[in-house]
Coordinates of C-alpha atoms and ligand atoms in Angstrom, one line a residue:
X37 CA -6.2 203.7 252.3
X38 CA -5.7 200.2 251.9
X39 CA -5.4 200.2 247.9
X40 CA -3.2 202.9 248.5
X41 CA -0.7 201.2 251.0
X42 CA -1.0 197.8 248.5
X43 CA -0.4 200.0 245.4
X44 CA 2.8 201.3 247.3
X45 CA 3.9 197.8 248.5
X46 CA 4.0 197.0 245.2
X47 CA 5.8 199.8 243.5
X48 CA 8.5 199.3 246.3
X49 CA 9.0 195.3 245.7
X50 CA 9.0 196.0 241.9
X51 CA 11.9 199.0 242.5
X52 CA 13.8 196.5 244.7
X53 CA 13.8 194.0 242.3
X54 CA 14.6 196.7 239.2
X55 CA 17.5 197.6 241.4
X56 CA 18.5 194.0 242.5
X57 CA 18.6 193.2 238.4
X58 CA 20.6 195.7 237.8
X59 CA 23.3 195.4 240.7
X60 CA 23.8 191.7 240.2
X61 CA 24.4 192.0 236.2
X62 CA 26.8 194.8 237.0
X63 CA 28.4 193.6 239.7
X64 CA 30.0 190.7 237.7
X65 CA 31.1 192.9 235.4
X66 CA 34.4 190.5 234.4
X67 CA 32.3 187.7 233.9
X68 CA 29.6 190.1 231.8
X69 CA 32.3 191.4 229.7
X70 CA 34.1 188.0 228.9
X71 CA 30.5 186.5 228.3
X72 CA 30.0 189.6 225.4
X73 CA 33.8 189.3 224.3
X74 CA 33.1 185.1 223.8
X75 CA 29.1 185.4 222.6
X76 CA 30.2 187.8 219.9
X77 CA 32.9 185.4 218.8
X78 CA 30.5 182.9 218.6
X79 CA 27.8 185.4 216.5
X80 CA 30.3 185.5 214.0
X81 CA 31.7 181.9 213.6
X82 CA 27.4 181.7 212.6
X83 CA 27.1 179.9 216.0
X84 CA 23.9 182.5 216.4
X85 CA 21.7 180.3 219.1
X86 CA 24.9 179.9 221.7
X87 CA 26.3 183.2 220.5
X88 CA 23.3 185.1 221.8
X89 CA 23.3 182.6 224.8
X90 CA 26.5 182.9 226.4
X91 CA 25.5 186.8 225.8
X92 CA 22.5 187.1 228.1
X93 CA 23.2 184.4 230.8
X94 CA 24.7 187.1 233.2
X95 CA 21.5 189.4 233.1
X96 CA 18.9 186.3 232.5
X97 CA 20.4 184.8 235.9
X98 CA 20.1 188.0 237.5
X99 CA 16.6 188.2 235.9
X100 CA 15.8 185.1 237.3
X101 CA 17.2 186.3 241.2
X102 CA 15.3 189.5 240.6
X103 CA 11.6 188.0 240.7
X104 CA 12.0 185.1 242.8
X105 CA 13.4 187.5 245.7
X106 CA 10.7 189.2 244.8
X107 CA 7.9 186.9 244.2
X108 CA 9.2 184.0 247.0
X109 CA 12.0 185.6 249.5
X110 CA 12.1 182.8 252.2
X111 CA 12.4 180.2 249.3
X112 CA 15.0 182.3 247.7
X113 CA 16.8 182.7 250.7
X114 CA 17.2 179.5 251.8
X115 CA 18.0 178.1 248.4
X116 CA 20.0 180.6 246.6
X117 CA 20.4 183.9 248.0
X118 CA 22.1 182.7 251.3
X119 CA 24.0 180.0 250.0
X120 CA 25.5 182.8 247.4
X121 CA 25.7 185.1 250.1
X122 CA 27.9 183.6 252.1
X123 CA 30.0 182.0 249.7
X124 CA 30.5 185.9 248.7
X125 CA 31.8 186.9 252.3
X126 CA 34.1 183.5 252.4
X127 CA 35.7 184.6 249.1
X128 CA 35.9 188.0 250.0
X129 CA 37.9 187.1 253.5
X130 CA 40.2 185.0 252.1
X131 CA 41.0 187.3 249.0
X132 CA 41.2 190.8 251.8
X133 CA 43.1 189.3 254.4
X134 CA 46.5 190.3 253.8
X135 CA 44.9 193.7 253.3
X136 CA 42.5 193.5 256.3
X137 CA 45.3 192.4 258.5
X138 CA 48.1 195.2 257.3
X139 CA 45.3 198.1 257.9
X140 CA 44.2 196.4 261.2
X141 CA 47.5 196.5 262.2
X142 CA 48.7 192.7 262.2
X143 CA 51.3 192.8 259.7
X144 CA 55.2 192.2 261.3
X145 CA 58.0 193.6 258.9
X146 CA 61.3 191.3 259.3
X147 CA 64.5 192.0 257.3
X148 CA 63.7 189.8 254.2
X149 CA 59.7 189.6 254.8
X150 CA 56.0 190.9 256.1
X151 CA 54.2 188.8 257.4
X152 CA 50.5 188.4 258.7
X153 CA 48.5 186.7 261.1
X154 CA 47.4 182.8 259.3
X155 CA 43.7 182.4 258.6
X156 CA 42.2 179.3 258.8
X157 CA 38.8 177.4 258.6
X158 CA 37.1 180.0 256.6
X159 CA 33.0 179.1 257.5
X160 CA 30.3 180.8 256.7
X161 CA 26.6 179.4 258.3
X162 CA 23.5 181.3 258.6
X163 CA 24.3 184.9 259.2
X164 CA 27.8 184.6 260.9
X165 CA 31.3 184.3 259.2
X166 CA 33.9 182.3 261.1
X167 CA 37.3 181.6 261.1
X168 CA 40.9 181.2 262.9
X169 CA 43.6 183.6 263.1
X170 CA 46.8 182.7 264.2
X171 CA 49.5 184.7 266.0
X172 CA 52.5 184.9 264.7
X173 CA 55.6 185.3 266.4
X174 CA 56.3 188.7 267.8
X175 CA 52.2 188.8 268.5
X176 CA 49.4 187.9 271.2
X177 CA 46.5 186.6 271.3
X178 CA 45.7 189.6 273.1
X179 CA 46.8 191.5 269.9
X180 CA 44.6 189.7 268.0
X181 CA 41.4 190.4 270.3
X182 CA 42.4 193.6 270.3
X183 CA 42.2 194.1 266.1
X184 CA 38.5 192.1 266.3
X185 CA 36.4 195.3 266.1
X186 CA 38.3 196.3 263.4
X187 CA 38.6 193.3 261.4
X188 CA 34.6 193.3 262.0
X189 CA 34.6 196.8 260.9
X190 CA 36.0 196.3 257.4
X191 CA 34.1 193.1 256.5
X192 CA 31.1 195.3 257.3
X193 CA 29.8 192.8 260.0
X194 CA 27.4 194.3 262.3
X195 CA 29.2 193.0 265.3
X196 CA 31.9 190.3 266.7
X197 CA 32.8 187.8 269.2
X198 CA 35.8 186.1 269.8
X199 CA 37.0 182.7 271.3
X200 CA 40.7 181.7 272.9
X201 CA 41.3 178.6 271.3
X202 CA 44.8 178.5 273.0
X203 CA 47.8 178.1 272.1
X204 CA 48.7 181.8 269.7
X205 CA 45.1 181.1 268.2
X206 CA 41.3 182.8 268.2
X207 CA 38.1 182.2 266.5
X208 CA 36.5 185.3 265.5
X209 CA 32.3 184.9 264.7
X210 CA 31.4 187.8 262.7
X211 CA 27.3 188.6 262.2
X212 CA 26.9 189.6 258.7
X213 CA 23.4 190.2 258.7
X214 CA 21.6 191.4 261.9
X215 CA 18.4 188.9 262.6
X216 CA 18.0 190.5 266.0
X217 CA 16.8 194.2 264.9
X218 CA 13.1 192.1 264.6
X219 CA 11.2 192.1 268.1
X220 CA 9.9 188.1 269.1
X221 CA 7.3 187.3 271.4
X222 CA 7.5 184.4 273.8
X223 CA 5.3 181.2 273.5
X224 CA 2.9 179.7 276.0
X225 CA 5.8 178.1 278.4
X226 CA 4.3 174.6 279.3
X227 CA 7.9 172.5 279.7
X228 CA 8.9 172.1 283.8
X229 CA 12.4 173.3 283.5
X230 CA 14.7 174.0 286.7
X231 CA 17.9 173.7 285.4
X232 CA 18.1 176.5 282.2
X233 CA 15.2 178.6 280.9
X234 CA 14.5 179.9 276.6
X235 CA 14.3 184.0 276.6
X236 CA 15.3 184.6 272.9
X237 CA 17.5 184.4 270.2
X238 CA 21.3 185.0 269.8
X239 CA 23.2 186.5 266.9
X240 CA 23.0 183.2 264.6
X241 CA 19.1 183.3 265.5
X242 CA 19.3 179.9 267.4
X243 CA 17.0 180.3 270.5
X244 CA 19.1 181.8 273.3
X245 CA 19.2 179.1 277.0
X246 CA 20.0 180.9 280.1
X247 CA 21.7 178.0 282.4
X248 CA 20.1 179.0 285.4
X249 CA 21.5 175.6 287.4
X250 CA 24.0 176.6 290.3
X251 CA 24.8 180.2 288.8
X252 CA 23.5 183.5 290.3
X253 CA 22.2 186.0 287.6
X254 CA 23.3 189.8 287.6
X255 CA 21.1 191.8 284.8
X256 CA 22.4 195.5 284.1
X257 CA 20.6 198.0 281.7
X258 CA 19.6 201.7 281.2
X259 CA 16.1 202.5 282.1
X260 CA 14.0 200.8 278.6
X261 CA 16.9 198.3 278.1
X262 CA 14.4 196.1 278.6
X263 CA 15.0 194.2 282.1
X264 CA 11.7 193.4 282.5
X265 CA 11.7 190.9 279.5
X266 CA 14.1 188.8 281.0
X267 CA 12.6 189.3 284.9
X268 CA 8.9 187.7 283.0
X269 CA 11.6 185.5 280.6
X270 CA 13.0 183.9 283.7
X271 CA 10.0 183.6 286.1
X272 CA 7.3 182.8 283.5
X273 CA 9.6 180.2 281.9
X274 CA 10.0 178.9 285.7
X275 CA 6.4 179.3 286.7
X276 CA 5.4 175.8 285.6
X277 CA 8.2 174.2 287.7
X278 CA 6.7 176.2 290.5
X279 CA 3.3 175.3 289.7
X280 CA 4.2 171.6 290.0
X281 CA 5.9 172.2 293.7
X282 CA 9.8 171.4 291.8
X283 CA 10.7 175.7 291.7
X284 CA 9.9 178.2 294.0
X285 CA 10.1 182.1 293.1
X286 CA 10.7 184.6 295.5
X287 CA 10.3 188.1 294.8
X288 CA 11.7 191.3 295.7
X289 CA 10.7 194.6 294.2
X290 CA 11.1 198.1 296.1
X291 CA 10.0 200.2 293.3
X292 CA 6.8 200.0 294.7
X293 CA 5.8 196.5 293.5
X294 CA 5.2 198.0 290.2
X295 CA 7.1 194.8 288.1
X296 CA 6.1 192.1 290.3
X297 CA 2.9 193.0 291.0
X298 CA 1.6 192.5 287.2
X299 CA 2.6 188.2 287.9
X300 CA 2.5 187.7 291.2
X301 CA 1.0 185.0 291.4
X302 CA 3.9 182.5 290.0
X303 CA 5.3 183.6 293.8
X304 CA 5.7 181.8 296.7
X305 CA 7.0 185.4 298.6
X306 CA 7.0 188.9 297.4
X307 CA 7.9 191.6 299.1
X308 CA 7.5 195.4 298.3
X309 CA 9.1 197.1 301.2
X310 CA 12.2 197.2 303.1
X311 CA 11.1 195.5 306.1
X312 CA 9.2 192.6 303.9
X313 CA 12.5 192.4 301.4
X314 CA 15.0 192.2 305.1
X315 CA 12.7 189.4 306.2
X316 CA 12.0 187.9 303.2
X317 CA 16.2 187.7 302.5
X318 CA 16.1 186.3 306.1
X319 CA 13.6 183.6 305.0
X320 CA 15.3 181.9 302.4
X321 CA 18.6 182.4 304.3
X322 CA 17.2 179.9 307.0
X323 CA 15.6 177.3 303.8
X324 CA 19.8 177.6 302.7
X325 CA 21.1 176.8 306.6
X326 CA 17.9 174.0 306.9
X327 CA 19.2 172.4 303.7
X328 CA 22.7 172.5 305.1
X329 CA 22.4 170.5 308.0
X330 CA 20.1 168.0 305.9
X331 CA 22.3 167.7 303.1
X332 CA 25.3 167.5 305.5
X333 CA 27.7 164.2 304.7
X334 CA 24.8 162.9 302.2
X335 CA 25.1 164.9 299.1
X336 CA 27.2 167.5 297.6
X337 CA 24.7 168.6 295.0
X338 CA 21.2 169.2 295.2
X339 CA 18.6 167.8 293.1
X340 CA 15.0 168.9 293.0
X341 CA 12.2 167.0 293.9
X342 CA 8.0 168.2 293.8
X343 CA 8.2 169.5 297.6
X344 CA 11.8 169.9 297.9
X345 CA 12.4 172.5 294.6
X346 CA 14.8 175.0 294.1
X347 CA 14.5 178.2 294.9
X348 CA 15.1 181.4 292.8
X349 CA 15.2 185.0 294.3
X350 CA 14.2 188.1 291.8
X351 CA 15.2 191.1 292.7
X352 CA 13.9 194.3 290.7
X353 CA 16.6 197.1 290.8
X354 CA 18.8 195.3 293.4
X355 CA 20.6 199.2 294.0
X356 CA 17.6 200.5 296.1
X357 CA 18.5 197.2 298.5
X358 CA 21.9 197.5 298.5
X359 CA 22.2 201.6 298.5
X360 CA 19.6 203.9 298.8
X361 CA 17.4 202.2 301.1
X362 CA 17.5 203.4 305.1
X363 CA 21.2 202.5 306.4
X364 CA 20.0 199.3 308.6
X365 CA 18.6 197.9 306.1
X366 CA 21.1 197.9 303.8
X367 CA 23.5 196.4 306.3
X368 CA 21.4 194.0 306.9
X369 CA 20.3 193.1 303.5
X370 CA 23.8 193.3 302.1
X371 CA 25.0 190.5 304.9
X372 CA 21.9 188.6 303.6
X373 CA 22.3 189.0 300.3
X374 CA 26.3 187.9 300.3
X375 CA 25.3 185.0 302.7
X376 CA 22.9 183.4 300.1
X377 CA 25.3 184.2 297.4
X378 CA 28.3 182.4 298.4
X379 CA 26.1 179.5 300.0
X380 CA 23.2 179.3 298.4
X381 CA 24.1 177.6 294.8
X382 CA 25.2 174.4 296.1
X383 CA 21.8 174.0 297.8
X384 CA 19.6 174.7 295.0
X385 CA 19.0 178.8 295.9
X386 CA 19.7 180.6 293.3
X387 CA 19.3 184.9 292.6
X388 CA 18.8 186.6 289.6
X389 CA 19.1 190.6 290.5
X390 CA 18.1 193.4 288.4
X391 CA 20.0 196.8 288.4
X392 CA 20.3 200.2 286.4
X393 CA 22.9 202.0 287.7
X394 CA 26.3 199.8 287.5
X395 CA 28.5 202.2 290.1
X396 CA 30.7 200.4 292.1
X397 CA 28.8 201.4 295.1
X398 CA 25.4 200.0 294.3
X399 CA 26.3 196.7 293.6
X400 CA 29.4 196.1 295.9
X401 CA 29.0 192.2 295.6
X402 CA 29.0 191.8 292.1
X403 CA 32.0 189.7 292.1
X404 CA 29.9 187.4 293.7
X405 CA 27.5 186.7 290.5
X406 CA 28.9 184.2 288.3
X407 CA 27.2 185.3 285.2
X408 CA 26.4 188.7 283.6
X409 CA 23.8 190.0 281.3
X410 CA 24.6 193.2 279.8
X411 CA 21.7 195.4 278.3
X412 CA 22.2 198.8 276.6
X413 CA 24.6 200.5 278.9
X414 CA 26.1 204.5 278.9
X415 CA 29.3 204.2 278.1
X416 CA 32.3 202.1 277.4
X417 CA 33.1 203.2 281.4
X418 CA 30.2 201.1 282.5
X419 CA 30.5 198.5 280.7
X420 CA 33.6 197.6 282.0
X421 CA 32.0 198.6 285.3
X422 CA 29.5 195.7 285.0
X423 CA 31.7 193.4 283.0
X424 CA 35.2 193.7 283.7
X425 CA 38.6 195.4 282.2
X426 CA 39.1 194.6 278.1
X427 CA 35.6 193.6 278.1
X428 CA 34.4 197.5 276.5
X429 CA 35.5 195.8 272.9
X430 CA 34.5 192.2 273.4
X431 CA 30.6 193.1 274.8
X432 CA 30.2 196.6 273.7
X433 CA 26.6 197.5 275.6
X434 CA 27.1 201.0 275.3
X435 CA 26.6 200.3 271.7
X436 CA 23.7 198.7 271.7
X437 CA 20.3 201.3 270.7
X438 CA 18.1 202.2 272.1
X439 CA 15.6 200.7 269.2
X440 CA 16.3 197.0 270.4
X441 CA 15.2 196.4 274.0
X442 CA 15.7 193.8 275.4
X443 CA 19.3 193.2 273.3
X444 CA 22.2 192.6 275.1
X445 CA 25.6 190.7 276.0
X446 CA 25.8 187.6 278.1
X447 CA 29.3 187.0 279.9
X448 CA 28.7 183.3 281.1
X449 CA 30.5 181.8 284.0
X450 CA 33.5 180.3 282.2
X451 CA 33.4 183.7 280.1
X452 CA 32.1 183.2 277.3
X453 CA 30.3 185.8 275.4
X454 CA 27.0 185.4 273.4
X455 CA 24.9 188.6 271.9
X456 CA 21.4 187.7 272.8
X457 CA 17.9 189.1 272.6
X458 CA 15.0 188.5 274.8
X459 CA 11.3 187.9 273.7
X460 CA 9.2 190.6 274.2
X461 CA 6.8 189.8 277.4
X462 CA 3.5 192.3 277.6
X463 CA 1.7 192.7 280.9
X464 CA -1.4 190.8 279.5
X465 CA 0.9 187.7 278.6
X466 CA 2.2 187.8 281.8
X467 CA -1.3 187.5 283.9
X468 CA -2.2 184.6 281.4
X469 CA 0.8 182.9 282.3
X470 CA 0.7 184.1 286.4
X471 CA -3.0 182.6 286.1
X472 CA -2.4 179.5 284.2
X473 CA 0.7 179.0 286.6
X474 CA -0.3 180.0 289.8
X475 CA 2.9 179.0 292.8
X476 CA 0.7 176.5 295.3
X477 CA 0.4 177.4 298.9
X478 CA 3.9 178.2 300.3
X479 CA 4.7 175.6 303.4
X480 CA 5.6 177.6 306.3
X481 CA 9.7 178.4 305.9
X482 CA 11.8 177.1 308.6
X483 CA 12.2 178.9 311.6
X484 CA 14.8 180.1 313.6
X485 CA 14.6 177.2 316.1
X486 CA 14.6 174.3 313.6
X487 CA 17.8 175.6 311.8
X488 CA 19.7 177.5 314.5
X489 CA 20.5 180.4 312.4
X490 CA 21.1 183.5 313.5
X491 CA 18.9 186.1 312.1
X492 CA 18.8 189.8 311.0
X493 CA 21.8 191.8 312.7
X494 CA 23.5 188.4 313.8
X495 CA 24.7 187.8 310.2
X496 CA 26.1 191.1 310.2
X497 CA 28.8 189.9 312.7
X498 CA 29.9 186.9 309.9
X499 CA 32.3 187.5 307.1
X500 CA 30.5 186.0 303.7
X501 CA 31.7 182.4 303.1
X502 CA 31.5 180.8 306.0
X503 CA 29.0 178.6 307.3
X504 CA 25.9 180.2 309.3
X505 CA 25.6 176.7 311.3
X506 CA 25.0 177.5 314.9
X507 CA 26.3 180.6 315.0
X508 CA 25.5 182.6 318.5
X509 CA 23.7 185.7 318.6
X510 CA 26.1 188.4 319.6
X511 CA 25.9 189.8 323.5
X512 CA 25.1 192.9 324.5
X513 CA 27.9 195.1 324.1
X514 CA 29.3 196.2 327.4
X515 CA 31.9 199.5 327.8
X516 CA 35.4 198.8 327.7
X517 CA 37.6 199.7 330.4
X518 CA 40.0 202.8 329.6
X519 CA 43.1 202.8 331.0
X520 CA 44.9 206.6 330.8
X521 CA 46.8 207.4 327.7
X522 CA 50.2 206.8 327.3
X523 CA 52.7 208.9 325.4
X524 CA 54.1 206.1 322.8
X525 CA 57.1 206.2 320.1
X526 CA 56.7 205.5 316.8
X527 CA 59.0 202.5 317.5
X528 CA 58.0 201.5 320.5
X529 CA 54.9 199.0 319.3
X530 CA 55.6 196.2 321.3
X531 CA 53.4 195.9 324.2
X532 CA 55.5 197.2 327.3
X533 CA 57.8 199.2 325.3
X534 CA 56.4 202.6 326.6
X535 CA 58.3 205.5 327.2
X536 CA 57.4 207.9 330.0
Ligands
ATP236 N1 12.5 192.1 274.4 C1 11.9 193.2 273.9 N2 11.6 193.3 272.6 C2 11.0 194.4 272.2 N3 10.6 195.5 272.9 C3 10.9 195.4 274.2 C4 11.5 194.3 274.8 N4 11.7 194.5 276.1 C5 11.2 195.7 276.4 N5 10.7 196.3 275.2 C6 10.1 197.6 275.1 O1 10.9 198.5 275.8 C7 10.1 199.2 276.9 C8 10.9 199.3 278.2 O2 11.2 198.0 278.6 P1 11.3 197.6 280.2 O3 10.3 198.3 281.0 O4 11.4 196.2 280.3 O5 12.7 198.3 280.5 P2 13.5 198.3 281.9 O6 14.9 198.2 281.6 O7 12.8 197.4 282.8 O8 13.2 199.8 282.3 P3 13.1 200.4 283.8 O9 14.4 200.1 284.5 O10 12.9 201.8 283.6 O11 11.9 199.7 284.4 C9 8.9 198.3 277.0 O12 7.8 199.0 277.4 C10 8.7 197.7 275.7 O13 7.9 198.5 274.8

């Protein structure tokens, strides 16, 4: 079996290369013919050495490309096939653009002229192509956006982002070659990070740094988009900030504990029913109120210290919190949930929530999120569901496959857009890390006596936003008096202006 699956490895590498030889002599086929044209000039001015020379320097160089790609790839690569590479797609660009532009749309017909969008700053590094465009006059940046997809289309990139650089003009990053189609798996984590964790790679194959500082985290996929490798990115990247007392990781997962359960020990609180996820919500509420009063006229911004750390809230498939759960709770636990949203960044709480289905009714507060990662979504509909009108062509989720879990589209806070994948974290990597890491002893939360804050149905009386200082519990609701019904015109709406 084995000499069988070497003896094919082979024949396929000696094929590619056949084929490679072959398509790079023919390829250059202007350069190939004026090389015969001048070598056999040369053969018969008796020059007989250059003659045959100048003849065979298009297939010996070719030659040459075949077996080192075939004998050294990475060294080929980074040496010669890259460099040539994108030098091709640069060349390319510049040459199609008045073509590109005119099928893509960009092309404005005046009475003496046509003209086209300007390109600009032609670059090519790694595996993206990028350049400027400028509108011209009687266009948008907006139109410009809009042709992206296209233009990415007929350069044969395998997908696009684009960049406002104001004033009529865009950078458009094109990936040429895919580099995320190749799963990764995570290392050991052992730095103490707070502030922004490492869960992959993005398009250009640099390592991918979810700023985690002050932000809340929404996560949207199909089911196998691969959440969980960004729940165990985030937590287990976090876990040796918790295990040194400067991060604490609370944890809420109502599909029966199943994700949490596999690293629960990197948490301070997990909770795997309603009742627990209510009081646990509840809990950290009254941590955000307690650091209120004690940050009060001291400090705007909160820095973590061993004993004092932030604290980040997980929550697996946020939807069965926020909809499908009994009716109370989800009252409850939406009031929470908005009240440590809007108050919670500036005091070092922070959530990152997990949900599949984007509809609008599952995830009424999604507003409140201030960044978005988008896994393999549906449709075009939900994508702009989870990311925002015009975003469908920009972050196209729905197009991502199924084949790449874990691949997705981050929308940052200030909006811009990065193609990301995250590493691949198995269960038994995830116990190593949950027992090298374990969370110390949780010190008891503050209660509702120390902070004042009004707990469970009290904070469904208070509109998100405002301050839950000393807010009072709300008094038994006694009937209202009824006074008989009076017949009232449509006019008459001022009080006293009745009409027998
Ligand atoms: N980053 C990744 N790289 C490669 N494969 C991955 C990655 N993430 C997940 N997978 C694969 O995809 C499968 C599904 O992933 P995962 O369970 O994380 O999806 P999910 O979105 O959490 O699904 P559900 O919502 O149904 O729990 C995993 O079992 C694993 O085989």
């Amino acid at each position: 079996m084995d000499t069988l699956s070497t003896a094919w490895a082979v024949t396929r590498t000696v094929a590619g290369a056949v084929w490679q030889l072959v398509w790079w002599t023919l390829r250059s086929w202007r350069l190939l013919l004026a090389c015969a044209v001048l070598g056999n000039v040369l053969l018969i001015l008796d020059f007989e050495v250059a003659g045959h020379a100048v003849i065979w320097c298009v297939p010996a160089f070719s030659l040459l490309r075949a077996l080192w790609s075939a004998v050294h790839p990475m060294t080929y690569e980074t040496v010669l096939g890259g460099p040539i590479r994108r030098r091709g797609w640069r060349r390319h660009l510049r040459k199609q653009w008045p073509k590109i532009a005119d099928r893509c749309g960009l092309t404005l017909t005046t009475d003496d002229a046509r003209v086209i969008p300007r390109l600009r700053r032609v670059r090519a590094d790694g595996n993206t192509l990028t350049f400027q465009v400028r509108a011209r006059v009687g266009h948008t940046v907006d139109d410009l956006t809009n042709a992206a997809e296209a233009i990415a289309t007929s350069m044969g990139a395998e997908a696009v982002e684009t960049r406002r650089l104001g004033a009529g003009w865009l950078e458009l990053s094109l990936t040429m070659r895919e580099l995320l189609h190749v799963p990764t798996l995570p290392t050991i984590p052992d730095a103490i990070e707070t502030r922004a964790v490492t869960l992959g790679r993005t398009a250009d194959g640099s390592p991918w740094r979810l700023n985690l500082a002050a932000r809340h985290t929404l996560v949207v996929g199909r089911s196998g988009s691969g959440k969980g490798s960004i729940f165990w990115g985030i937590a287990g990247n976090l876990a040796p900030a918790a295990h040194a007392g400067m991060a604490r990781l609370w944890g809420v997962d109502l599909k029966g504990g199943v994700e949490v359960a596999v690293g629960s020990p990197m948490f301070s609180h997990v909770a795997m029913n309603e009742a627990d996820a209510v009081r646990l919500l509840r809990d950290l509420h009254r941590v955000i109120v307690d650091r209120q009063s004690v940050m009060r006229g001291l400090s705007r911004t909160f820095t973590p210290t061993p004993g004092d750390p932030v604290h980040v809230l997980m929550i697996d498939e946020l939807a069965v919190l926020t909809a499908y759960a009994s009716k109370d709770v989800v009252n409850e636990a939406a009031n929470l949930l908005k009240l440590i949203l809007t108050q919670g960044r500036a005091f070092g709480v922070m959530v990152v929530a997990f949900v599949q289905d984007p509809r609008k009714e599952t995830v009424g507060m999604r507003d409140l999120f201030t960044q978005t990662i988008a896994l393999r979504l549906a449709s075009a509909a939900e994508t702009r569901m989870v990311l925002g009108d015009g975003m469908a062509a920009l972050a196209p989720a729905h197009h991502i496959t199924p084949t790449m879990p874990g691949a997705g589209y981050l929308v940052g806070d200030d909006g811009h857009i990065e193609r990301v994948r995250a590493d691949y974290w198995a269960d038994d990597f995830i116990r190593m890390v949950a027992a090298t890491y374990p969370a110390p002893p949780a010190p008891p939360v503050p209660t509702e006596s120390d902070t004042g804050s009004p707990a469970g149905d009290a904070l469904q009386a208070e509109a998100p936003g405002e301050t839950v200082g000393r807010a009072p519990r709300p008094r038994p609701r006694t009937p209202r008096k009824r006074s008989p019904r009076k017949t009232t015109t449509a006019a008459s709406t001022e009080p006293g202006a009745e009409v027998a």
